[in-house]
Short mmCIF file of C-alpha atoms and ligand atoms in Angstrom, two decimals:
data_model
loop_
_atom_site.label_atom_id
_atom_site.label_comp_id
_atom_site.label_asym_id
_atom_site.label_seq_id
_atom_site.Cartn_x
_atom_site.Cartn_y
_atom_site.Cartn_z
CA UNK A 1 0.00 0.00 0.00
CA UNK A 2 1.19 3.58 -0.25
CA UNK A 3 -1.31 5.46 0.53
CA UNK A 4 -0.96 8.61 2.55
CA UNK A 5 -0.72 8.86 6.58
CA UNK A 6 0.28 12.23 7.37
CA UNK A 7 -1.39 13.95 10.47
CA UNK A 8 -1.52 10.12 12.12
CA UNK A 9 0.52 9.41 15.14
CA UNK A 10 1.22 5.79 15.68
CA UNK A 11 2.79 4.22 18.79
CA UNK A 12 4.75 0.98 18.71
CA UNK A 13 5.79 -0.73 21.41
CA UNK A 14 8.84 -2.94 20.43
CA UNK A 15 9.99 -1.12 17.86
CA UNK A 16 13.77 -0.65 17.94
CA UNK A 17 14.02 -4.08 15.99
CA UNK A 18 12.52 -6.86 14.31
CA UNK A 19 8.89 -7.00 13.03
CA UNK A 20 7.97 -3.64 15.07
CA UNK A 21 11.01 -1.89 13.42
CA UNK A 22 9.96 -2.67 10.08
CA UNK A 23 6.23 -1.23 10.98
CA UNK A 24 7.97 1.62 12.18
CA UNK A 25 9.62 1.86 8.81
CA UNK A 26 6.81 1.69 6.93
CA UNK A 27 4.08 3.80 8.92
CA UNK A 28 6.96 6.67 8.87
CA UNK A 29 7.76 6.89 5.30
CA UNK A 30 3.98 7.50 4.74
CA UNK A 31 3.96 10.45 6.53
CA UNK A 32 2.88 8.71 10.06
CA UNK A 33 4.47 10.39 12.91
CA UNK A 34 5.78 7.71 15.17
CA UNK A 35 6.43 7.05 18.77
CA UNK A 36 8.66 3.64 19.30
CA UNK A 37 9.84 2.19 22.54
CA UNK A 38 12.97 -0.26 23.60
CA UNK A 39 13.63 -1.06 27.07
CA UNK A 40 16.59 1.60 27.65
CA UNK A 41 16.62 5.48 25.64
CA UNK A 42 20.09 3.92 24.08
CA UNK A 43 18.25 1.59 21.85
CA UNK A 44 14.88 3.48 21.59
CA UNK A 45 17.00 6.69 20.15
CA UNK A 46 19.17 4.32 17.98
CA UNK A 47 16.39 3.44 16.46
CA UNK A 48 14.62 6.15 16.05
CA UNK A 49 17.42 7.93 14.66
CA UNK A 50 18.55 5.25 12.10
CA UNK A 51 14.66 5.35 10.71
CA UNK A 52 14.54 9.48 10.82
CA UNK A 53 11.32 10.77 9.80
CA UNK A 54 10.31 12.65 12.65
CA UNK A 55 10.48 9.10 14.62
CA UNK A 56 10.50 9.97 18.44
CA UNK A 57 12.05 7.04 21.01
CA UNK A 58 10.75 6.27 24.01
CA UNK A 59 12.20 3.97 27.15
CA UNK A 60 9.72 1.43 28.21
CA UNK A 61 9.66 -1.90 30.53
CA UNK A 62 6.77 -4.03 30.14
CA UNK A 63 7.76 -6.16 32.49
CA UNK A 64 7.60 -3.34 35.12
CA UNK A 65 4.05 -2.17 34.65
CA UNK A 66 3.97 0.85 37.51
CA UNK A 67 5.97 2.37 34.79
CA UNK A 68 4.64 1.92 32.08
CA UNK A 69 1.97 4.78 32.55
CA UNK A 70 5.09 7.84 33.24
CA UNK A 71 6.98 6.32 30.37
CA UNK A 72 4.08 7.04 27.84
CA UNK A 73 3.36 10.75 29.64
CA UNK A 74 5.02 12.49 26.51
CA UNK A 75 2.41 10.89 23.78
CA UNK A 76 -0.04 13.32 22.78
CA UNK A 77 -2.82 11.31 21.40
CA UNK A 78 -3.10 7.73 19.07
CA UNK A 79 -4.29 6.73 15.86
CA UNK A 80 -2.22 3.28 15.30
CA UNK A 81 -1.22 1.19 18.58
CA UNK A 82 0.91 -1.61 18.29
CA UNK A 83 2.45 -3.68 20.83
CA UNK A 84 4.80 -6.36 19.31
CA UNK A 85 7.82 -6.48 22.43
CA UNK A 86 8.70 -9.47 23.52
CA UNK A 87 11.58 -11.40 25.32
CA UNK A 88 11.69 -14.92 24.59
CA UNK A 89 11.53 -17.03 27.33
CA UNK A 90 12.85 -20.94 26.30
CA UNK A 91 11.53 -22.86 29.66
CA UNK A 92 11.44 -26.18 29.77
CA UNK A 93 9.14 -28.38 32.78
CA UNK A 94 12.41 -30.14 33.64
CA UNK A 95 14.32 -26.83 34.17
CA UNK A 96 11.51 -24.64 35.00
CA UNK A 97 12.65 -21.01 35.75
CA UNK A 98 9.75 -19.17 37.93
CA UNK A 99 11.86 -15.56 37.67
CA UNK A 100 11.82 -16.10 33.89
CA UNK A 101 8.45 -17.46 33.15
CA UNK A 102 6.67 -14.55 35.56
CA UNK A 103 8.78 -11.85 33.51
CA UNK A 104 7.30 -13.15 30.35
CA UNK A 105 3.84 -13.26 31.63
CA UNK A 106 4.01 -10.15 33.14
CA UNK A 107 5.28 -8.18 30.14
CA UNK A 108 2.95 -9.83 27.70
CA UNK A 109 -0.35 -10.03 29.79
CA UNK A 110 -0.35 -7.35 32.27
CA UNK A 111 2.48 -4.86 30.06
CA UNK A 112 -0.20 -4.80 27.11
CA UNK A 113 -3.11 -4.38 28.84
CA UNK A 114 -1.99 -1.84 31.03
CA UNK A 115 -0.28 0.11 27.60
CA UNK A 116 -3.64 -0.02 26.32
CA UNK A 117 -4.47 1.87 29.92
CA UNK A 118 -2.51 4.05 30.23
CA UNK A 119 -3.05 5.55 26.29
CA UNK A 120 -7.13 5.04 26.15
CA UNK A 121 -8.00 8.27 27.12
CA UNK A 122 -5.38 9.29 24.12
CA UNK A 123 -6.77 7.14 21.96
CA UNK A 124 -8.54 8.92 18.94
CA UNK A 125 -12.35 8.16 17.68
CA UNK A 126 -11.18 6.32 14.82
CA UNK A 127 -8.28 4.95 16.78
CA UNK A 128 -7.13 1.41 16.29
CA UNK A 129 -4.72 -0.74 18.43
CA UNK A 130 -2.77 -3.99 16.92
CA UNK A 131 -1.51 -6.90 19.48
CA UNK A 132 1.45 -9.61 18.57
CA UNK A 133 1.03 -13.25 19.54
CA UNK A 134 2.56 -16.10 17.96
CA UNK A 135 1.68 -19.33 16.72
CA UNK A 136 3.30 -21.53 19.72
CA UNK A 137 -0.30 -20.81 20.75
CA UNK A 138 -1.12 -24.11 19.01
CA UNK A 139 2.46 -25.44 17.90
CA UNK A 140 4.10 -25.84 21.17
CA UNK A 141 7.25 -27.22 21.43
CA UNK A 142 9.48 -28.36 24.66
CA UNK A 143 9.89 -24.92 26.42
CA UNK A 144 7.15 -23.21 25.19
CA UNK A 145 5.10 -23.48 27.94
CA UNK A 146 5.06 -19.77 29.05
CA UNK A 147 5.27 -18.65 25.28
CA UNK A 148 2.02 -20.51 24.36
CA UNK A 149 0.23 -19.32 27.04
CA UNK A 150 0.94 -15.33 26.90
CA UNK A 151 0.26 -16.12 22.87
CA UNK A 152 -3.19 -17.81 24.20
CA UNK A 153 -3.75 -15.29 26.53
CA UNK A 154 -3.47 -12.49 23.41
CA UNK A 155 -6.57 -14.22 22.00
CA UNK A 156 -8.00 -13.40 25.75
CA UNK A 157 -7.20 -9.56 25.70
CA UNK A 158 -8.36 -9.43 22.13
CA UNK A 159 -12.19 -10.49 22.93
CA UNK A 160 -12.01 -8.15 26.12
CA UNK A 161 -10.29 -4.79 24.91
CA UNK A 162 -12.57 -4.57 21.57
CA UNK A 163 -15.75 -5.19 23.90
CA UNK A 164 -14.17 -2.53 26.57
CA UNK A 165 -12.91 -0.04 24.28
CA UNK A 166 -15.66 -0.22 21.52
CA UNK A 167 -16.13 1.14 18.81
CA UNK A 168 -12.22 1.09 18.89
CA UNK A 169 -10.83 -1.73 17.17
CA UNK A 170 -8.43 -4.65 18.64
CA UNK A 171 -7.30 -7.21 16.63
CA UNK A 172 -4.04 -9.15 16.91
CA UNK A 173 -1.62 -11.18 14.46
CA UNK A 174 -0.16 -14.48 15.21
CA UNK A 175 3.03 -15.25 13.16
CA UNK A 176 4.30 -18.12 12.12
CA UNK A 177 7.93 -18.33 12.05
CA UNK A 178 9.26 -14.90 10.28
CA UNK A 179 12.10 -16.35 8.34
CA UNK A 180 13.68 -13.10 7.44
CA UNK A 181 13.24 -11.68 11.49
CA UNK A 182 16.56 -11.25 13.53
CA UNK A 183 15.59 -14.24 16.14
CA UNK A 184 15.23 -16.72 12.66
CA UNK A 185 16.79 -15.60 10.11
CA UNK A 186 20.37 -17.77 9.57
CA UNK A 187 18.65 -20.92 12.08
CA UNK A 188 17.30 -24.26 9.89
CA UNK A 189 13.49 -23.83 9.32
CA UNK A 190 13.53 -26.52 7.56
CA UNK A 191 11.68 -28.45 9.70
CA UNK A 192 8.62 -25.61 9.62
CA UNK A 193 9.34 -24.96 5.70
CA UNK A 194 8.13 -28.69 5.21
CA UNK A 195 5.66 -27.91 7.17
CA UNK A 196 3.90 -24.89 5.55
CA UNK A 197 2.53 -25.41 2.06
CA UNK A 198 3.67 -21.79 1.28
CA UNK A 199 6.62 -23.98 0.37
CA UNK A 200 8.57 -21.10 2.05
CA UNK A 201 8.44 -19.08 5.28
CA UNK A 202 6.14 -15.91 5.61
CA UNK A 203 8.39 -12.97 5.64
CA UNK A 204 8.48 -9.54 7.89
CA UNK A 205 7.27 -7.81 4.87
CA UNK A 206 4.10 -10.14 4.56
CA UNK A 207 3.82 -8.96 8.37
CA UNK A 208 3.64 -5.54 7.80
CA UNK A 209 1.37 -5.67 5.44
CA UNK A 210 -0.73 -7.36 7.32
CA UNK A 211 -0.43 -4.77 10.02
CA UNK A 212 -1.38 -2.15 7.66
CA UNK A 213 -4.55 -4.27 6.56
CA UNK A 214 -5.87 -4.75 9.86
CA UNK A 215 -5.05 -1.08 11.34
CA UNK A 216 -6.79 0.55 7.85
CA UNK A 217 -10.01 -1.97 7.32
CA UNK A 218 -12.59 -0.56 9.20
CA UNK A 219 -14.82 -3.37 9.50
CA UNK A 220 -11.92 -5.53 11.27
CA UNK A 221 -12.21 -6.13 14.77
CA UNK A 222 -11.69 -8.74 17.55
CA UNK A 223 -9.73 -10.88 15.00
CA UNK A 224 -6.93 -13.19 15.69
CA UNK A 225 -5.20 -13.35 12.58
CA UNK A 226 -2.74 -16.17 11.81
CA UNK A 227 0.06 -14.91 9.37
CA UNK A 228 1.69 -18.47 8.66
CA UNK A 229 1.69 -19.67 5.03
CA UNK A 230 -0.75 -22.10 5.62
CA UNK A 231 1.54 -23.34 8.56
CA UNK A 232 -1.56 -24.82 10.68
CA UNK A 233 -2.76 -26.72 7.85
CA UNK A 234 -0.19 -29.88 8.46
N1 NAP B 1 9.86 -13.20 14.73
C1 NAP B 1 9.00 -14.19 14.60
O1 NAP B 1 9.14 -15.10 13.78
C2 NAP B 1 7.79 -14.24 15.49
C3 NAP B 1 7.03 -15.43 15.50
C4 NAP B 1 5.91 -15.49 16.33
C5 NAP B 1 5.54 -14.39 17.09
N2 NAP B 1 6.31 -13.25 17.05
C6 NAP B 1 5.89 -12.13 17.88
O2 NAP B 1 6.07 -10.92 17.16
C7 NAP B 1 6.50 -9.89 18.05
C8 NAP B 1 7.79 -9.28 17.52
O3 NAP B 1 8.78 -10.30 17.48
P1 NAP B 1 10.26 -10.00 16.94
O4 NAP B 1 10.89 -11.31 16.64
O5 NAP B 1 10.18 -8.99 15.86
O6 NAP B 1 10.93 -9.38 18.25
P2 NAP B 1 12.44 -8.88 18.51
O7 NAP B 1 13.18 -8.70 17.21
O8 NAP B 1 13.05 -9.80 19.51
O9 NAP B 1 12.23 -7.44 19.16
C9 NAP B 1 11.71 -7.35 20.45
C10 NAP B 1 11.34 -5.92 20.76
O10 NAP B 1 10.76 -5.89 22.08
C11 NAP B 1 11.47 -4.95 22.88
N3 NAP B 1 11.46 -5.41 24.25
C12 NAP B 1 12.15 -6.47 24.76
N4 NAP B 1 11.88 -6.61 26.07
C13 NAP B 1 11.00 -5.62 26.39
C14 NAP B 1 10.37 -5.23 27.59
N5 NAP B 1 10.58 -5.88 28.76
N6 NAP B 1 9.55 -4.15 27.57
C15 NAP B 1 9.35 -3.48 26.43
N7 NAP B 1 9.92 -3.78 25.25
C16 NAP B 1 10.74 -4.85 25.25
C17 NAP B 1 12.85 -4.86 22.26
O11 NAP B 1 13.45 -3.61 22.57
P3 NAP B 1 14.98 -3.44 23.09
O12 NAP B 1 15.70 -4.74 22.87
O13 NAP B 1 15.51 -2.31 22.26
O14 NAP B 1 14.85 -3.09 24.54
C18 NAP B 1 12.52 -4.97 20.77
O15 NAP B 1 12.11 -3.72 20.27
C19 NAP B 1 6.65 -10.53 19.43
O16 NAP B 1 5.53 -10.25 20.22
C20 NAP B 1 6.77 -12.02 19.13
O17 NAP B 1 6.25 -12.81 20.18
C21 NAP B 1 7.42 -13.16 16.28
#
């Protein structure tokens, strides 16, 4: 797409790298002016600096949600909300780590939720607000335990927020495995390639794009939308 967004401010939370970066990218060069957020002003700057465009960084924990409210003071209102931050958290029953799993949990359930708080009475008529889950929700694999159930819980806040919040719309995207993401890219997919009849692995761009489709159609709300090649399909 490249249609216009000037006058639009978009927030993205999680977007000094990976998939948020490259909706950063994107809403900026079409005129969107854009708040994103790393955990530490080094890397929110960075990035907001290397992209340019008027591109303002913000520091923000999601795993510490008392702060999450001051660290968003300086936004002025939103159009576009996305929340895509993560930190992995590989946490296997035989080696469970409570610290790790909690941090995880924390961030995804209670960070996004209370983002969503702490910017609703910013949020503009027409406002809309994209979530990130994943598809461990329903491919788990040893470790995922905490991962698949913040990506289930996604589906959760979903249903809520777009009843809460209505006529604002919530809807989320589940990725498959991004091949061309930092956290794939250069591992062997194979194993998921065979797997999706794509025949290939979705890409970040394919991501973005789907971003853009579900922040722009206005009749789109309360979905759950698996981005995945046709992973869940064998
Ligand atoms: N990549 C994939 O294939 C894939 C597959 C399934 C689901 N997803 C989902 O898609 C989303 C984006 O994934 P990605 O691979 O693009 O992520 P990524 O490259 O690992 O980037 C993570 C982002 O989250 C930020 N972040 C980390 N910890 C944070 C915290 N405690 N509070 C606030 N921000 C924090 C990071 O900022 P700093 O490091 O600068 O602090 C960075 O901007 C995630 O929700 C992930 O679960 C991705």
């Amino acid at each position: 797409m490249s249609e216009s967004r000037a006058g639009r401010t978009a927030v993205v939370l999680g977007g000094t790298q990976g998939l948020g970066k490259e909706i950063v990218k994107t809403l900026a060069a079409k005129g969107t002016t854009v708040y994103l957020s790393g955990r530490t002003h080094e890397s929110a700057d960075a990035a907001a600096k290397e992209i340019g465009q008027g591109t303002i960084g913000l520091a923000l924990d999601l795993s510490m949600p008392e702060t999450i409210a001051e660290s968003l003071s300086s936004v002025p209102s939103v159009d576009d909300l996305i929340i895509a931050a993560i930190e992995r958290d590989a946490n296997t029953l035989a080696n469970y780590d409570v610290a790790a799993a909690i941090r995880l949990v924390t961030l995804k359930l209670v960070g996004y939720t209370e983002a969503v708080h702490a910017l609703r009475s910013r949020l503009t008529p027409q406002a809309s607000i994209v979530l990130f889950g994943g598809l461990a929700l329903l491919r788990a694999y040893p470790g995922s335990t905490t991962v698949s159930t913040v990506n289930g819980g996604i589906v959760g806040i979903v249903n809520s927020l777009a009843t809460e919040l209505a006529p604002i719309r919530v809807n989320a995207i589940h990725p498959g495995i991004i091949g061309d993401s930092p956290f794939w890219e250069g591992k062997d997919n194979s194993p998921v390639i065979n797997r999706t009849p794509l025949g290939r692995l979705v890409t970040m761009a394919e991501i973005v794009d789907s971003v853009e489709f579900l922040l722009n159609n206005t009749g789109i709300n309360g979905v759950n939308l698996a981005v995945d090649g046709g992973w869940l399909l064998k």
